[in-house]
Coordinates of C-alpha atoms in Angstrom, one line a residue:
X177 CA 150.9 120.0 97.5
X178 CA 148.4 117.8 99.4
X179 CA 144.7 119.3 98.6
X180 CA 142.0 117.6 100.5
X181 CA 138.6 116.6 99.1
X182 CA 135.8 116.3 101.8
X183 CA 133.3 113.6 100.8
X184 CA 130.3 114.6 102.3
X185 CA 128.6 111.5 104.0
X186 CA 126.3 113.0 106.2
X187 CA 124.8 110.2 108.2
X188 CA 121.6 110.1 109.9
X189 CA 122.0 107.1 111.8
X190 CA 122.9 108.0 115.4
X191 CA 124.9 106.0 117.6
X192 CA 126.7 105.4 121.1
X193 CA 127.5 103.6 124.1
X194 CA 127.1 103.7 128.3
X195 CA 127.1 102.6 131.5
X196 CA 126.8 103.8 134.9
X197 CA 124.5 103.8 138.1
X198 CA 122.1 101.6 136.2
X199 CA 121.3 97.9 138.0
X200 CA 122.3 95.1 135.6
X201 CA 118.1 94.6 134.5
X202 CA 118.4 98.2 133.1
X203 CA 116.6 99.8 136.5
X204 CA 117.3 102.2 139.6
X205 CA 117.4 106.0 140.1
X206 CA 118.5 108.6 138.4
X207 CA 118.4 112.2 139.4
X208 CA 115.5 111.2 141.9
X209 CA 113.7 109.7 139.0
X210 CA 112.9 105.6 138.9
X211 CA 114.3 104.2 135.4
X212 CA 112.9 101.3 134.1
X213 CA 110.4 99.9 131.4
X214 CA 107.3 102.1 130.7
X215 CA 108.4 104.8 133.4
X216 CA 106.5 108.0 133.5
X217 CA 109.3 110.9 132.5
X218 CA 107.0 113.0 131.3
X219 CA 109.3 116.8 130.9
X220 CA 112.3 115.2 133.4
X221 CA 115.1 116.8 133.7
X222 CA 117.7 114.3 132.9
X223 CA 120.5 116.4 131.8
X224 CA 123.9 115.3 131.8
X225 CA 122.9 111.8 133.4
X226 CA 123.8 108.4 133.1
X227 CA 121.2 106.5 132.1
X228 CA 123.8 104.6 129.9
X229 CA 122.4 100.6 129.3
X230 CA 119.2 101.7 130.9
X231 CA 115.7 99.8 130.2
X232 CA 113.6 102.5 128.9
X233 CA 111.8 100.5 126.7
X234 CA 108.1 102.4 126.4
X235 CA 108.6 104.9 128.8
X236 CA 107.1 108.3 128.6
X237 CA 109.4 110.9 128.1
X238 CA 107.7 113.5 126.2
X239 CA 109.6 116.9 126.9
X240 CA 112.1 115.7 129.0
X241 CA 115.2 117.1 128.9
X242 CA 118.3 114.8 128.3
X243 CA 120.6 117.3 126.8
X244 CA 124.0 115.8 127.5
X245 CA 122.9 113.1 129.0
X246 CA 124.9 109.7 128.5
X247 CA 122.0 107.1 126.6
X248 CA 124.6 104.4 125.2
X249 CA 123.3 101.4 125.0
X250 CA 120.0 102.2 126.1
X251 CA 117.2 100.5 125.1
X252 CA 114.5 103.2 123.9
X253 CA 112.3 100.8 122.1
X254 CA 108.5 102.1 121.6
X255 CA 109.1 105.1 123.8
X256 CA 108.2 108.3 123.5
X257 CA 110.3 111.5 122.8
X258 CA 107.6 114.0 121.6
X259 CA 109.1 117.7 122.3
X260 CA 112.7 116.1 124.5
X261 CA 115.6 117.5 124.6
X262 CA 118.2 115.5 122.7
X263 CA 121.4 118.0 121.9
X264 CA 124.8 116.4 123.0
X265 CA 123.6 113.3 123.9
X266 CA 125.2 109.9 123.4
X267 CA 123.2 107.7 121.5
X268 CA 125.6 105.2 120.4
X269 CA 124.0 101.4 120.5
X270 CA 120.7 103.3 121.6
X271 CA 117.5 101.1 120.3
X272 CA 115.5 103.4 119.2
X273 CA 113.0 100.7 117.3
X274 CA 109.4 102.3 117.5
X275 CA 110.9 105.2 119.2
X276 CA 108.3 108.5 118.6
X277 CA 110.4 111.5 118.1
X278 CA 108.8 114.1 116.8
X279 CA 109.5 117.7 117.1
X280 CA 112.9 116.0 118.9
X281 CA 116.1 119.0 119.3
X282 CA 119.0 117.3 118.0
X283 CA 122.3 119.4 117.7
X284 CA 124.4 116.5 116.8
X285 CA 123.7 116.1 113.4
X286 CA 124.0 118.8 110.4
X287 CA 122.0 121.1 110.1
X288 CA 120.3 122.3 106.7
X289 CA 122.5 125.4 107.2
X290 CA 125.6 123.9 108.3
X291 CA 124.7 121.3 105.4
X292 CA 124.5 124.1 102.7
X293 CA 127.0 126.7 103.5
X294 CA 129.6 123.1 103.0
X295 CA 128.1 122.0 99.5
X296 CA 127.1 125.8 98.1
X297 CA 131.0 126.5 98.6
X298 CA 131.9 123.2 96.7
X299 CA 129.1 124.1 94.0
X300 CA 130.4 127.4 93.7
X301 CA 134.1 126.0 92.8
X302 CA 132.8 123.3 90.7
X303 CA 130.8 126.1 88.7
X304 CA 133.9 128.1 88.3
X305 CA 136.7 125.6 87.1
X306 CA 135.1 122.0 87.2
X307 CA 136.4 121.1 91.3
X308 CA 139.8 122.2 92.7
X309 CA 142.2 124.1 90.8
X310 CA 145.8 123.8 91.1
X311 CA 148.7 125.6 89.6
X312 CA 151.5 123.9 88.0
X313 CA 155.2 124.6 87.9
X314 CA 157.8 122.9 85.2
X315 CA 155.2 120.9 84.0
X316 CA 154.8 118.4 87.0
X317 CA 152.8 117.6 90.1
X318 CA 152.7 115.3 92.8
X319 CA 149.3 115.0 93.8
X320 CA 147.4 113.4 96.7
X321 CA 143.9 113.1 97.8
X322 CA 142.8 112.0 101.1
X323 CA 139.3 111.0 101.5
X324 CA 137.6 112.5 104.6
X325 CA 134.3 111.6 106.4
X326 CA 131.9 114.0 109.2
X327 CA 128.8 113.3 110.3
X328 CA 128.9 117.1 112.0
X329 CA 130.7 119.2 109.3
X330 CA 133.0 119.8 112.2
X331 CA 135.2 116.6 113.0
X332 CA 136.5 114.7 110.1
X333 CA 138.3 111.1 109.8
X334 CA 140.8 110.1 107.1
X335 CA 139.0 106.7 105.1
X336 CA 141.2 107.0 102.6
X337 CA 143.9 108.2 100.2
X338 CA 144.7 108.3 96.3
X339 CA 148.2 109.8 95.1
X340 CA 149.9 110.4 91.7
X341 CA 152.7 112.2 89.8
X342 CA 152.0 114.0 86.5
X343 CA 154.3 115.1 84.0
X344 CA 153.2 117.4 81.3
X345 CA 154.9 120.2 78.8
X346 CA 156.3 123.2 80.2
X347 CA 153.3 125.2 78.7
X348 CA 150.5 123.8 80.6
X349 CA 149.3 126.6 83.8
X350 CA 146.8 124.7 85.2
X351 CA 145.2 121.0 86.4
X352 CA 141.9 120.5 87.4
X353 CA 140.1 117.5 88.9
X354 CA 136.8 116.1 88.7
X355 CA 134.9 114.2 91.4
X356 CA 132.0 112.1 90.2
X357 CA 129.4 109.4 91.9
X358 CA 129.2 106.6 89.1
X359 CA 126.7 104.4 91.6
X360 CA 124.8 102.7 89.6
X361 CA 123.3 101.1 93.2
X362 CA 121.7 103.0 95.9
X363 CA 123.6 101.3 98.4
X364 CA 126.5 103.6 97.9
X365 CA 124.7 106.9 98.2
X366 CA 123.6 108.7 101.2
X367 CA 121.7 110.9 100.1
X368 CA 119.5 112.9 97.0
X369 CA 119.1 116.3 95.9
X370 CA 116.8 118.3 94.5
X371 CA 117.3 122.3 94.1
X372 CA 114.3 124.4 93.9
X373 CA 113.6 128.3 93.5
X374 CA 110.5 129.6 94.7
X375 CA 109.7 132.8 96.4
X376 CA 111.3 132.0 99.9
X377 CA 114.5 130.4 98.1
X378 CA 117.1 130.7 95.2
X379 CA 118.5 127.3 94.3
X380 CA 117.8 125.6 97.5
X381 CA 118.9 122.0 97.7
X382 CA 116.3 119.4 99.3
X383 CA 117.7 116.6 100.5
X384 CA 116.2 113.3 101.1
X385 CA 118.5 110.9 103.4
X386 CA 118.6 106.8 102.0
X387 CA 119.1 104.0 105.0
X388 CA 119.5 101.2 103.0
X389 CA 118.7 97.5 103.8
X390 CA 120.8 95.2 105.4
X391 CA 119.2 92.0 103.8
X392 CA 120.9 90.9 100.7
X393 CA 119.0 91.1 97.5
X394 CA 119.1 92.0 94.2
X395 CA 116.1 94.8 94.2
X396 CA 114.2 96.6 97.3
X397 CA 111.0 98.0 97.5
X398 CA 111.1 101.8 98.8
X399 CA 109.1 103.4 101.1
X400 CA 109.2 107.1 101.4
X401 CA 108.7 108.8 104.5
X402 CA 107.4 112.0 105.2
X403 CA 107.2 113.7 108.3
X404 CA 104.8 115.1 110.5
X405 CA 104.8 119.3 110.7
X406 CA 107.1 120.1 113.5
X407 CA 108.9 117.3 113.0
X408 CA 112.2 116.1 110.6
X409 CA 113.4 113.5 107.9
X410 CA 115.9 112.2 111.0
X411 CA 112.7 111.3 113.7
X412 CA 110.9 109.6 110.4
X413 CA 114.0 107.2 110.0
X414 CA 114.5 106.8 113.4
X415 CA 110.3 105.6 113.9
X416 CA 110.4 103.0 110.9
X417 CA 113.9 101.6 111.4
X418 CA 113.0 98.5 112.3
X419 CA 111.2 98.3 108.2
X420 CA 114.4 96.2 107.4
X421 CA 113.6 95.1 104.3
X422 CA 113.0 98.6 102.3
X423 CA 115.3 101.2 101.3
X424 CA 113.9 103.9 103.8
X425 CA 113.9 107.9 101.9
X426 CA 113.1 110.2 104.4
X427 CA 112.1 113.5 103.0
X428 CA 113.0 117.0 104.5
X429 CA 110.2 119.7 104.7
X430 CA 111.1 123.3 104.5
X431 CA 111.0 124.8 108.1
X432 CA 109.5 121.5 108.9
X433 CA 106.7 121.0 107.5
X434 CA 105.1 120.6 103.8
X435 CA 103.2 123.3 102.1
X436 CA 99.1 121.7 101.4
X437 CA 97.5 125.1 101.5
X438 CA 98.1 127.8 103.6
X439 CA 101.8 126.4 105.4
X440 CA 104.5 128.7 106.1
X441 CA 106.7 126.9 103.4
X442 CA 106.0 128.1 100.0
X443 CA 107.5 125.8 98.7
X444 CA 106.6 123.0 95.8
X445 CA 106.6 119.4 97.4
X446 CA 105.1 117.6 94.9
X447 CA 108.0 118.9 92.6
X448 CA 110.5 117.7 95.1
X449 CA 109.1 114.6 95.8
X450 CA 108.8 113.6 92.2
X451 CA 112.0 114.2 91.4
X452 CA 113.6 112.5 94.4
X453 CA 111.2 109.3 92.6
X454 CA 112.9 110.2 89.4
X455 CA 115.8 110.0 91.0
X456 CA 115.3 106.8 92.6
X457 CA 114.4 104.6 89.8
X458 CA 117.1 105.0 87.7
X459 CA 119.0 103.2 90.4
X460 CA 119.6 99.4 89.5
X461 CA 118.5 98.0 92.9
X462 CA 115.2 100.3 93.6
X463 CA 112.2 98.3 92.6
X464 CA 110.4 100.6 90.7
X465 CA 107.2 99.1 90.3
X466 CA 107.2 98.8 94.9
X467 CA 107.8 102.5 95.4
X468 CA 105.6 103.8 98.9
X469 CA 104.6 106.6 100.4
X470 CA 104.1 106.8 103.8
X471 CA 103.2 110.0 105.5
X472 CA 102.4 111.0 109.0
X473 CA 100.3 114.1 110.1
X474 CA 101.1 116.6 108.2
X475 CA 103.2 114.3 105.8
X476 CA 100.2 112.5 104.8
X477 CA 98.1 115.4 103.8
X478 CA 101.3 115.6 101.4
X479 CA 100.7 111.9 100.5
X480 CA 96.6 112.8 99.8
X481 CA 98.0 115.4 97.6
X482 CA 100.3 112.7 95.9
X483 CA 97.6 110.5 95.1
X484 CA 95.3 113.2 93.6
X485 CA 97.8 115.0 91.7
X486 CA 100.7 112.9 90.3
X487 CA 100.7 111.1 87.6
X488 CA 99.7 107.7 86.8
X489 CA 102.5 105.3 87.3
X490 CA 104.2 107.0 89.7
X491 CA 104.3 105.2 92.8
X492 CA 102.1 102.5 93.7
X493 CA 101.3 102.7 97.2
X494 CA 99.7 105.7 99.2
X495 CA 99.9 105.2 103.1
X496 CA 98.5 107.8 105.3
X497 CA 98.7 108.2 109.6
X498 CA 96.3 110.7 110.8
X499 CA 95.1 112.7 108.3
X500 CA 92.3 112.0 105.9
X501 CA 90.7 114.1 102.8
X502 CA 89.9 117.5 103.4
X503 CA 86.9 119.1 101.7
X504 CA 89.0 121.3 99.1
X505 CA 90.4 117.6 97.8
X506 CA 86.7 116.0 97.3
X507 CA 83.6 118.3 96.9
X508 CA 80.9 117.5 94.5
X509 CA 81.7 114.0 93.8
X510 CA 84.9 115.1 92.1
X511 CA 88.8 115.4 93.5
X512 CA 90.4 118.6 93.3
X513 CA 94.4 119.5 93.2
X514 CA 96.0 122.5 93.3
X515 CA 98.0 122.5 89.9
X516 CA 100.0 125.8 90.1
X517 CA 100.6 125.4 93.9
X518 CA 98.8 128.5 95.1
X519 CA 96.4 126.4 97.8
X520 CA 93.3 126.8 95.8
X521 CA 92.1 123.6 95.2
X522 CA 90.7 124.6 91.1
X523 CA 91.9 121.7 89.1
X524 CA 89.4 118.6 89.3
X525 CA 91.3 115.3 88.5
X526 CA 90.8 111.2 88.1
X527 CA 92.8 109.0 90.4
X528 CA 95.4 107.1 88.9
X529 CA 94.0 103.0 88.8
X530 CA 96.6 101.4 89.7
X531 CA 97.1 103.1 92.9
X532 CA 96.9 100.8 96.4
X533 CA 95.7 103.2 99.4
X534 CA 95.9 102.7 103.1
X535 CA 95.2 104.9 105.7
X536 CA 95.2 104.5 109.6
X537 CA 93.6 107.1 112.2
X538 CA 93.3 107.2 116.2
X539 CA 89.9 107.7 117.0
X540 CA 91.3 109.8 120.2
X541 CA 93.0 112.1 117.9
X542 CA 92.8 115.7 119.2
X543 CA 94.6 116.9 116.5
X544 CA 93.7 116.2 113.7
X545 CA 89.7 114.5 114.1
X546 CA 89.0 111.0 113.0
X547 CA 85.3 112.0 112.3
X548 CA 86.5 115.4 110.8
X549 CA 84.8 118.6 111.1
X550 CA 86.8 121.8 110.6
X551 CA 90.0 122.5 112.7
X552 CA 90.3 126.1 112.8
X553 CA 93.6 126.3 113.6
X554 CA 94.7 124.4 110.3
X555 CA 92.2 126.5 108.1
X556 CA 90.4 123.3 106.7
X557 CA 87.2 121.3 106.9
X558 CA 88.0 117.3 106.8
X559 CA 86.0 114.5 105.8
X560 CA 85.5 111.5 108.4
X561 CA 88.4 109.1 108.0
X562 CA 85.8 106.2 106.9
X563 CA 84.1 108.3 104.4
X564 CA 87.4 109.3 103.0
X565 CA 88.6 106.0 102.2
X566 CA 85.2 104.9 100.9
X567 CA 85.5 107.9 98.3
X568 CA 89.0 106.8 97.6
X569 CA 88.2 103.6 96.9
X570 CA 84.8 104.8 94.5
X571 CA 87.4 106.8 92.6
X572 CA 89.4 103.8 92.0
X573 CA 86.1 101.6 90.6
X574 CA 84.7 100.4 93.8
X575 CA 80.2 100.3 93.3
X576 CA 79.3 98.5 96.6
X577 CA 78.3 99.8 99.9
X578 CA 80.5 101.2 103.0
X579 CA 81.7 98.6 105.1
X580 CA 79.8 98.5 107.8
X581 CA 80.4 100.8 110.8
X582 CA 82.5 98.9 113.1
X583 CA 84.4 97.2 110.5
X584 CA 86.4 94.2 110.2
X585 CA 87.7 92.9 114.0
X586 CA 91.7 91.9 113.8
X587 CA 94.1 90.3 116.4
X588 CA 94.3 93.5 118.5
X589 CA 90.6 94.1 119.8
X590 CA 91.6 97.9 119.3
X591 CA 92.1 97.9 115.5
X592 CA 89.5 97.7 112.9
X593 CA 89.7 96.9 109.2
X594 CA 87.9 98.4 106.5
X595 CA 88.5 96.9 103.1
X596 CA 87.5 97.7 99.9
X597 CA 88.7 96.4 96.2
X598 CA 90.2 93.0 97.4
X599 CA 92.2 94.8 99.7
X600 CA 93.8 97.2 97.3
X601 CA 91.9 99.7 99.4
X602 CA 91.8 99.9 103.3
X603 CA 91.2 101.3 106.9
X604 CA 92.4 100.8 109.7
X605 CA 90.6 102.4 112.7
X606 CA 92.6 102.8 116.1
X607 CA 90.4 102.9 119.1
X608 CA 91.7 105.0 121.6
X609 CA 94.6 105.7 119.6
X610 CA 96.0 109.8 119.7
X611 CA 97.3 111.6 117.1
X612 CA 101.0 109.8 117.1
X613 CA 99.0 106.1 116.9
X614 CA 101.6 105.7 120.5
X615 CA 101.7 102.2 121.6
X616 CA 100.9 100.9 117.9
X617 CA 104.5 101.2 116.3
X618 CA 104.1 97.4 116.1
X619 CA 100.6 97.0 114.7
X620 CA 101.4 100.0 112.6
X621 CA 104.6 98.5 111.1
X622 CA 103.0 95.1 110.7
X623 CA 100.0 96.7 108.5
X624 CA 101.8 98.6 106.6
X625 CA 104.4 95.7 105.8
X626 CA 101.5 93.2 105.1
X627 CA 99.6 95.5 102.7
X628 CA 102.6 96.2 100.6
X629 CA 103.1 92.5 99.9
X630 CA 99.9 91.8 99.4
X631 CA 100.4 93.7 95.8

């Protein structure tokens, strides 16, 4: 009697390997299409090719489609994926470091569905007799347990085995056993859940997906990401990988997206997202005083919510990219939440003081306005992204005036600072920048980095 327990890893980090009719500098032709840094692959159809050790570093390949195609060892770095076509490709060894990916089709990692049909069926036993179940005869049992790995749900690799024999009196039917996570460090877990109900869901499980740090130390600061509306937990990772020094918690929305006011999803997010913070710092190696959020798009308008709505104490930095206060947050001088999650916007609240706020906006965004206005698609009137931080940064005790209008000059004569509270406080404008901040990744990732040590 052999019963086998599937530990479910399921891994977000997606890797590969590949060569073929690519020149040694990472250039040439495929498909009658020049490869090579920067290269304009704007909706290509790349299917099935090898493009395996190509140079693709910043190339343009919003809504191509590379379905199949063979991208091992491919360097990807900075380029753009908006909208491509990803399922069946091999990504092993792929750099994906800046890589935008949002609203990306991957089919080779699990899906929510695939993800819960698997852990509802080992919930279901573990509800009914504690885990697996197995009858005894005369009293004795020679049990083994292999330990099995997917990253699909579909192909699974022996990492392990345990075996025993038990002996017990003749009247005993029945043996049970238990399988428990006693971590006590975030470095051997995956993955956290959260299960909601609501009125789209019965005890749904929200996931949030961990990459941990490769440095060695004996606490991390944690940066949760949340992604933009279209787009997944996975693309978030895959955008911030090169933030090396943070545990990295990417947050799922539900259908893809995060409920503000008037979403699709019903569901609560602030509910999930403090309890995924719960969650977090009662690990021994999360440094629970450093805890981030950094949202994009849609993900920060879940990040504004954050920073109205949760309590004091419990995280310490709000980052934002491309989306600033809407008018049902601030109105008459005072911010407004919506407590019971109904997208009215009733309850008036007082920010938490020992928040840190930073926000970054494209003034080219089409999407989502730097200078605000209402966006009728989205239902919701916005306040300019300079007056939002300046009321931000009056709800946290700044009395001074704006900062003037073009701001603080940096390195890149595109960017712009705006700073208020001894830099507690800040903007950063993007000239020219669209709605993704593309071509940024690295100004965006050194901002960010630099105002989380500068707590």
């Amino acid at each position: 009697m052999k019963p086998i327990l599937h530990l479910l890893l399921l891994l977000s980090v997606l890797t590969t390997s590949l060569s073929g009719q690519i020149a040694p500098d990472g250039t040439g032709t495929v498909n009658g299409y020049s490869i090579g840094p920067d290269a304009s692959l704007r909706n290509a159809d790349l299917s099935g090719a090898d493009l395996s050790e190509a140079d693709l570093s910043g190339a343009d390949l919003s809504g191509a489609d590379l379905s199949g195609a063979d991208l091992s060892g491919t360097d990807l770095s900075g380029a753009l994926l908006l909208d491509a076509d990803l399922s069946g490709a091999d990504l092993s060894g792929a750099d994906l470091t800046g890589t935008l990916l949002e609203r990306t089709i991957w089919t080779n990692v699990a899906s929510q569905a695939d993800y819960d049909a698997v852990v509802n069926q080992r919930d279901a036993v573990n509800a009914q007799f504690g885990s697996n179940l197995i009858a005894l005869q005369n009293g004795k049992v020679d049990l083994s347990v292999e330990i099995e790995t997917s990253n699909d749900l579909s192909t699974w690799l022996t990492r392990g085995n345990a075996s025993t024999t038990l002996t017990m009196s003749d009247d005993i039917q029945f043996l049970r056993f238990k399988m428990t996570d006693n971590a006590s460090s975030l470095s051997d877990v995956y993955q956290l859940f959260h299960t909601q109900t609501w009125s789209q869901e019965t005890n749904y499980k929200r996931i949030a997906h961990i990459k941990y740090p490769a440095s060695a130390a004996q606490t991390y600061p944690v940066i949760i990401l949340l992604h933009g509306s279209g787009s997944n937990a996975y693309s978030m990772i895959s955008q911030f990988i090169g933030m090396d020094n943070y545990i990295l918690v990417a947050l799922q929305g539900y259908e893809n997206q995060w409920n503000i006011k008037n979403e699709d999803s019903k569901a609560d997010d602030l509910d999930y997202l403090s309890a995924i913070i719960t969650l977090l710092k009662s690990f021994s190696d999360v440094d629970s005083d450093r805890i981030s959020l950094l949202g994009s798009s849609n993900g920060a308008a879940l990040v504004n919510r954050a920073l109205i709505e949760l309590p004091a104490g419990t995280f310490k930095n709000a980052i934002t990219l491309a989306s600033q206060l809407s008018t049902d947050q601030f109105n008459t001088s005072t911010f407004w939440g919506d407590s019971d999650n109904d997208g009215n916007f009733e309850q008036d609240y007082t920010l938490s003081q020992d928040l840190r706020v930073l926000t970054l906006h494209g003034t080219a965004d089409t999407t989502i306005y730097y200078q605000g206005g209402t966006i009728n698609w989205l239902n919701r009137t916005l306040l300019d992204a300079r007056e939002s931080i300046l009321e931000i940064a009056r709800g946290l005790g700044h009395t001074g005036p704006a900062v003037p209008l073009n701001g603080t000059p940096t390195p890149n004569s595109n960017i712009f600072k705006y700073a208020y509270l001894g830099g507690n406080v800040v903007h950063y404008r993007f000239i020219g920048g669209n709605h993704g901040l593309s071509g940024f990744q690295e100004d965006i990732e050194t901002i960010v980095n630099t105002f989380i040590l500068a707590e």
